Short mmCIF file of C-alpha atoms and ligand atoms in Angstrom, two decimals:
data_model
loop_
_atom_site.label_atom_id
_atom_site.label_comp_id
_atom_site.label_asym_id
_atom_site.label_seq_id
_atom_site.Cartn_x
_atom_site.Cartn_y
_atom_site.Cartn_z
CA UNK A 1278 -43.13 33.19 -6.49
CA UNK A 1279 -40.24 30.88 -5.70
CA UNK A 1280 -38.37 29.71 -8.82
CA UNK A 1281 -36.60 26.33 -8.54
CA UNK A 1282 -34.19 25.42 -11.35
CA UNK A 1283 -32.48 22.03 -11.06
CA UNK A 1284 -29.31 21.28 -13.03
CA UNK A 1285 -28.89 17.54 -13.55
CA UNK A 1286 -27.92 14.88 -16.08
CA UNK A 1287 -31.09 12.99 -15.02
CA UNK A 1288 -33.98 15.44 -15.51
CA UNK A 1289 -36.41 12.51 -15.86
CA UNK A 1290 -36.06 11.87 -12.13
CA UNK A 1291 -37.93 15.12 -11.44
CA UNK A 1292 -40.98 14.49 -13.66
CA UNK A 1293 -42.88 12.41 -11.06
CA UNK A 1294 -41.65 14.71 -8.30
CA UNK A 1295 -43.24 17.84 -9.81
CA UNK A 1296 -46.46 15.91 -10.52
CA UNK A 1297 -47.66 14.89 -7.02
CA UNK A 1298 -49.16 16.32 -3.88
CA UNK A 1299 -48.20 19.66 -2.40
CA UNK A 1300 -45.48 20.33 -5.00
CA UNK A 1301 -47.94 19.83 -7.86
CA UNK A 1302 -50.51 22.07 -6.20
CA UNK A 1303 -47.91 24.77 -5.47
CA UNK A 1304 -47.01 24.81 -9.18
CA UNK A 1305 -50.66 24.94 -10.26
CA UNK A 1306 -51.35 27.81 -7.85
CA UNK A 1307 -48.28 29.75 -9.03
CA UNK A 1308 -46.64 29.61 -5.59
CA UNK A 1309 -43.53 28.03 -7.11
CA UNK A 1310 -42.20 27.40 -10.59
CA UNK A 1311 -40.11 24.31 -11.19
CA UNK A 1312 -37.86 23.39 -14.11
CA UNK A 1313 -34.81 21.32 -14.91
CA UNK A 1314 -31.86 22.03 -17.16
CA UNK A 1315 -30.10 18.99 -18.62
CA UNK A 1316 -26.37 19.51 -18.11
CA UNK A 1317 -25.79 17.12 -21.03
CA UNK A 1318 -27.37 19.68 -23.41
CA UNK A 1319 -24.26 21.84 -22.83
CA UNK A 1320 -21.80 19.04 -23.60
CA UNK A 1321 -19.80 19.10 -26.85
CA UNK A 1322 -19.46 16.49 -29.57
CA UNK A 1323 -21.44 13.58 -30.84
CA UNK A 1324 -21.35 11.73 -27.49
CA UNK A 1325 -22.23 14.70 -25.25
CA UNK A 1326 -19.73 13.61 -22.62
CA UNK A 1327 -20.22 15.22 -19.18
CA UNK A 1328 -17.44 13.48 -17.24
CA UNK A 1329 -13.68 13.02 -17.52
CA UNK A 1330 -10.78 11.31 -15.73
CA UNK A 1331 -9.39 13.09 -12.65
CA UNK A 1332 -6.04 14.91 -12.93
CA UNK A 1333 -3.57 13.23 -10.61
CA UNK A 1334 -5.22 9.88 -11.11
CA UNK A 1335 -7.51 8.00 -8.79
CA UNK A 1336 -10.64 6.01 -9.38
CA UNK A 1337 -13.92 7.30 -10.74
CA UNK A 1338 -14.70 10.26 -12.97
CA UNK A 1339 -15.23 14.00 -12.40
CA UNK A 1340 -17.94 16.20 -13.91
CA UNK A 1341 -16.38 18.27 -16.69
CA UNK A 1342 -16.49 22.02 -16.04
CA UNK A 1343 -17.65 23.30 -19.47
CA UNK A 1344 -21.15 21.71 -19.59
CA UNK A 1345 -21.76 22.63 -15.94
CA UNK A 1346 -20.64 26.23 -16.54
CA UNK A 1347 -22.96 26.49 -19.55
CA UNK A 1348 -25.93 25.12 -17.61
CA UNK A 1349 -25.30 27.28 -14.52
CA UNK A 1350 -24.85 30.48 -16.61
CA UNK A 1351 -28.12 29.84 -18.47
CA UNK A 1352 -29.96 29.28 -15.19
CA UNK A 1353 -28.47 32.43 -13.65
CA UNK A 1354 -29.44 34.45 -16.74
CA UNK A 1355 -33.02 33.09 -16.60
CA UNK A 1356 -33.30 33.74 -12.86
CA UNK A 1357 -30.89 36.57 -11.95
CA UNK A 1358 -32.09 36.98 -8.34
CA UNK A 1359 -31.51 33.32 -7.51
CA UNK A 1360 -28.83 31.80 -5.31
CA UNK A 1361 -26.85 28.87 -6.75
CA UNK A 1362 -26.49 25.91 -4.39
CA UNK A 1363 -24.62 22.63 -4.80
CA UNK A 1364 -25.90 19.57 -2.92
CA UNK A 1365 -22.83 17.83 -1.53
CA UNK A 1366 -21.77 15.91 1.59
CA UNK A 1367 -19.25 18.74 2.13
CA UNK A 1368 -21.97 21.37 2.66
CA UNK A 1369 -23.51 22.70 5.87
CA UNK A 1370 -26.06 20.19 7.14
CA UNK A 1371 -29.61 21.15 6.14
CA UNK A 1372 -32.19 21.81 8.85
CA UNK A 1373 -35.49 23.65 9.37
CA UNK A 1374 -33.76 26.99 10.00
CA UNK A 1375 -31.92 26.75 6.68
CA UNK A 1376 -35.19 25.81 4.97
CA UNK A 1377 -36.81 28.96 6.41
CA UNK A 1378 -33.95 31.17 5.20
CA UNK A 1379 -33.99 29.62 1.71
CA UNK A 1380 -37.77 30.14 1.46
CA UNK A 1381 -37.14 33.92 1.42
CA UNK A 1382 -35.19 33.90 -1.87
CA UNK A 1383 -36.73 34.65 -5.28
CA UNK A 1384 -35.22 31.46 -6.67
CA UNK A 1385 -32.89 28.54 -6.00
CA UNK A 1386 -30.61 27.06 -8.67
CA UNK A 1387 -29.73 23.55 -7.48
CA UNK A 1388 -26.66 21.88 -8.94
CA UNK A 1389 -26.77 18.07 -8.76
CA UNK A 1390 -23.36 16.43 -8.97
CA UNK A 1391 -22.82 12.85 -10.17
CA UNK A 1392 -19.73 10.64 -10.52
CA UNK A 1393 -17.09 11.60 -7.92
CA UNK A 1394 -18.21 15.23 -7.85
CA UNK A 1395 -17.64 18.42 -9.83
CA UNK A 1396 -14.50 20.25 -10.96
CA UNK A 1397 -13.27 22.54 -8.15
CA UNK A 1398 -13.18 25.63 -10.41
CA UNK A 1399 -16.96 25.42 -10.84
CA UNK A 1400 -17.40 25.33 -7.08
CA UNK A 1401 -15.13 28.35 -6.57
CA UNK A 1402 -16.50 30.57 -9.34
CA UNK A 1403 -20.13 29.66 -9.90
CA UNK A 1404 -21.51 28.13 -6.68
CA UNK A 1405 -22.77 30.46 -3.92
CA UNK A 1406 -23.43 27.88 -1.22
CA UNK A 1407 -23.02 24.17 -0.47
CA UNK A 1408 -25.65 22.17 1.41
CA UNK A 1409 -25.71 18.56 2.62
CA UNK A 1410 -29.00 16.89 3.58
CA UNK A 1411 -27.24 14.71 6.16
CA UNK A 1412 -24.12 12.69 6.88
CA UNK A 1413 -24.53 9.91 4.34
CA UNK A 1414 -23.45 9.32 0.76
CA UNK A 1415 -25.76 9.37 -2.27
CA UNK A 1416 -24.94 8.50 -5.88
CA UNK A 1417 -26.02 11.98 -6.96
CA UNK A 1418 -27.38 15.30 -5.73
CA UNK A 1419 -30.84 14.77 -7.25
CA UNK A 1420 -32.55 13.19 -4.24
CA UNK A 1421 -30.91 15.77 -1.98
CA UNK A 1422 -32.36 18.54 -4.20
CA UNK A 1423 -35.83 17.02 -3.92
CA UNK A 1424 -35.56 16.93 -0.13
CA UNK A 1425 -34.58 20.60 -0.07
CA UNK A 1426 -37.32 21.62 -2.53
CA UNK A 1427 -39.94 19.69 -0.53
CA UNK A 1428 -38.91 21.26 2.78
CA UNK A 1429 -38.75 24.80 1.32
CA UNK A 1430 -41.98 24.61 -0.71
CA UNK A 1431 -44.17 23.76 2.26
CA UNK A 1432 -42.91 26.92 4.03
CA UNK A 1433 -44.13 29.21 1.23
CA UNK A 1434 -47.43 30.86 2.28
CA UNK A 1435 -50.46 29.31 0.57
CA UNK A 1436 -48.86 25.97 -0.33
CA UNK A 1437 -50.16 23.83 2.54
CA UNK A 1438 -53.81 24.73 2.22
CA UNK A 1439 -56.21 25.04 5.12
CA UNK A 1440 -55.63 27.24 8.14
CA UNK A 1441 -53.17 24.72 9.56
CA UNK A 1442 -49.77 26.21 8.83
CA UNK A 1443 -46.14 25.19 9.00
CA UNK A 1444 -45.75 27.23 12.18
CA UNK A 1445 -47.04 24.42 14.40
CA UNK A 1446 -44.64 21.81 13.00
CA UNK A 1447 -42.03 19.77 14.73
CA UNK A 1448 -38.76 21.70 14.75
CA UNK A 1449 -40.20 25.13 13.97
CA UNK A 1450 -40.44 25.41 17.78
CA UNK A 1451 -37.86 22.70 18.53
CA UNK A 1452 -40.49 20.29 19.90
CA UNK A 1453 -41.59 17.00 18.37
CA UNK A 1454 -45.25 16.59 17.50
CA UNK A 1455 -47.70 14.96 19.90
CA UNK A 1456 -49.34 11.62 19.03
CA UNK A 1457 -52.14 11.76 16.44
CA UNK A 1458 -55.42 9.80 16.41
CA UNK A 1459 -58.36 9.51 14.04
CA UNK A 1460 -61.43 7.25 13.87
CA UNK A 1461 -62.30 4.61 14.94
CA UNK A 1462 -62.45 5.36 18.65
CA UNK A 1463 -61.21 1.84 19.42
CA UNK A 1464 -58.74 0.12 17.08
CA UNK A 1465 -57.50 -3.43 17.76
CA UNK A 1466 -58.24 -3.03 21.46
CA UNK A 1467 -56.51 0.38 21.81
CA UNK A 1468 -58.59 3.43 22.74
CA UNK A 1469 -58.06 7.05 21.77
CA UNK A 1470 -57.01 9.05 24.88
CA UNK A 1471 -60.15 10.19 26.72
CA UNK A 1472 -59.11 13.86 26.87
CA UNK A 1473 -59.22 14.17 23.04
CA UNK A 1474 -62.90 13.17 23.08
CA UNK A 1475 -63.77 15.49 25.97
CA UNK A 1476 -64.42 18.62 23.91
CA UNK A 1477 -62.49 20.60 26.55
CA UNK A 1478 -60.20 22.64 24.32
CA UNK A 1479 -58.05 24.02 27.12
CA UNK A 1480 -57.43 20.50 28.46
CA UNK A 1481 -56.74 19.23 24.92
CA UNK A 1482 -54.15 21.95 24.26
CA UNK A 1483 -52.50 21.17 27.62
CA UNK A 1484 -52.40 17.46 26.73
CA UNK A 1485 -50.85 18.21 23.32
CA UNK A 1486 -48.12 20.36 24.85
CA UNK A 1487 -47.45 17.75 27.54
CA UNK A 1488 -47.15 14.94 24.96
CA UNK A 1489 -44.91 17.07 22.72
CA UNK A 1490 -42.62 17.91 25.61
CA UNK A 1491 -42.38 14.39 26.99
CA UNK A 1492 -41.85 12.84 23.54
CA UNK A 1493 -39.08 15.33 22.85
CA UNK A 1494 -37.53 14.47 26.23
CA UNK A 1495 -37.68 10.72 25.52
CA UNK A 1496 -36.66 10.75 21.83
CA UNK A 1497 -34.58 13.91 21.32
CA UNK A 1498 -33.21 15.34 24.59
CA UNK A 1499 -30.70 17.33 22.53
CA UNK A 1500 -33.53 19.52 21.18
CA UNK A 1501 -34.58 20.55 24.71
CA UNK A 1502 -31.04 21.49 25.76
CA UNK A 1503 -30.86 24.41 23.29
CA UNK A 1504 -34.33 25.73 23.92
CA UNK A 1505 -35.90 28.03 26.51
CA UNK A 1506 -38.86 26.65 28.50
CA UNK A 1507 -42.09 28.55 29.13
CA UNK A 1508 -43.64 28.78 32.59
CA UNK A 1509 -46.27 26.21 31.53
CA UNK A 1510 -43.65 23.82 30.12
CA UNK A 1511 -41.67 23.96 33.37
CA UNK A 1512 -44.86 23.11 35.31
CA UNK A 1513 -45.48 20.08 33.06
CA UNK A 1514 -41.95 18.76 33.50
CA UNK A 1515 -42.13 19.34 37.28
CA UNK A 1516 -45.34 17.29 37.42
CA UNK A 1517 -43.56 14.38 35.67
CA UNK A 1518 -40.61 14.76 38.02
CA UNK A 1519 -42.91 14.61 41.06
CA UNK A 1520 -44.71 11.52 39.74
CA UNK A 1521 -41.38 9.78 39.18
CA UNK A 1522 -40.11 10.80 42.63
CA UNK A 1523 -43.28 9.42 44.24
CA UNK A 1524 -42.66 6.05 42.63
CA UNK A 1525 -38.99 6.00 43.67
CA UNK A 1526 -39.93 7.10 47.19
CA UNK A 1527 -42.51 4.34 47.62
CA UNK A 1528 -39.94 1.71 46.56
CA UNK A 1529 -36.97 2.94 48.60
CA UNK A 1530 -38.82 3.52 51.91
CA UNK A 1531 -40.98 0.43 52.06
CA UNK A 1532 -39.31 -2.24 49.97
CA UNK A 1533 -35.64 -2.16 50.93
CA UNK A 1534 -35.98 -5.60 52.51
CA UNK A 1535 -37.69 -6.96 49.44
CA UNK A 1536 -34.94 -5.44 47.22
CA UNK A 1537 -32.02 -6.74 49.24
CA UNK A 1538 -33.69 -10.13 49.15
CA UNK A 1539 -33.74 -10.04 45.34
CA UNK A 1540 -30.16 -10.94 44.59
C1 LIG B 1819 -21.51 16.58 -5.26
C2 LIG B 1819 -20.22 16.24 -4.91
C3 LIG B 1819 -25.24 15.02 -1.59
C4 LIG B 1819 -22.50 15.60 -5.29
C5 LIG B 1819 -19.90 14.92 -4.59
C6 LIG B 1819 -24.70 14.50 -2.75
C7 LIG B 1819 -24.65 13.03 -0.45
C8 LIG B 1819 -25.22 14.29 -0.43
C9 LIG B 1819 -22.20 14.27 -5.00
C10 LIG B 1819 -20.89 13.93 -4.63
C11 LIG B 1819 -24.12 13.22 -2.71
C12 LIG B 1819 -25.80 14.84 0.84
C13 LIG B 1819 -19.79 11.91 -5.34
C14 LIG B 1819 -20.13 12.36 -2.98
C15 LIG B 1819 -19.66 10.44 -5.03
C16 LIG B 1819 -19.97 10.90 -2.71
C17 LIG B 1819 -18.96 8.85 -3.39
C18 LIG B 1819 -23.31 13.27 -5.06
N1 LIG B 1819 -24.15 12.53 -1.56
N2 LIG B 1819 -20.53 12.61 -4.33
N3 LIG B 1819 -19.12 10.25 -3.69
N4 LIG B 1819 -25.53 14.22 1.99
N5 LIG B 1819 -23.56 12.62 -3.80
O1 LIG B 1819 -26.50 15.84 0.80
#
């Protein structure tokens, strides 16, 4: 069972997150356990202060090391085989491969920074890894943690339900998903592609692969560049190439006069 422990000054943010959909079901079925530790509980004094002014000046505040250290050490004691990760724009950018690697751990301790970030000595001594969910700035690591937990949870066997597994997803094979259709057969004048109604499973699988490939080519060429192509995939792309060449050919051979007359 995967054990997620989130360290945050806003544990309330996670209550609705644990209580819906696949995450909720994964908890109920003991595929994951999920808890938060309030960093503020480890702060001293009547006001339970978790931030302080930065040495050297500058605007904003920094998360004080003592409450963070207390929270991280408790989490590590509770879950000794876990890895401790900070969500930060300075981390390696999260992707499906990272999600797959993280899904193999016994537990993830996720440290959510607020203010201008955390004291460097915490990062050096208590954090194992730093992850960013993308090149943009958030006000805290909480939403980034939720993204990571969501992506990792659905990779744990038995969490998705049904025979349909995460193996056929976009990105697990570096192809985007084909278009999806459900009833009705005609919606606002648009029909479902005939082949999907044909009952010919071989043809349907060919269509799905073709649509995945061509969508990936149109929307995310970069994904195709770093990916080998199967014999069948090469044939599909060649067919598109030929169709395009036929169109070009018909224009250039027979309509040069028409074209030169255009301008
Ligand atoms: C840790 C350190 C993650 C957490 C610094 C977190 C984007 C991501 C945060 C910061 C995050 C991501 C402090 C960086 C405030 C930005 C203006 C919280 N933002 N902050 N700075 N891409 N913010 O995964």
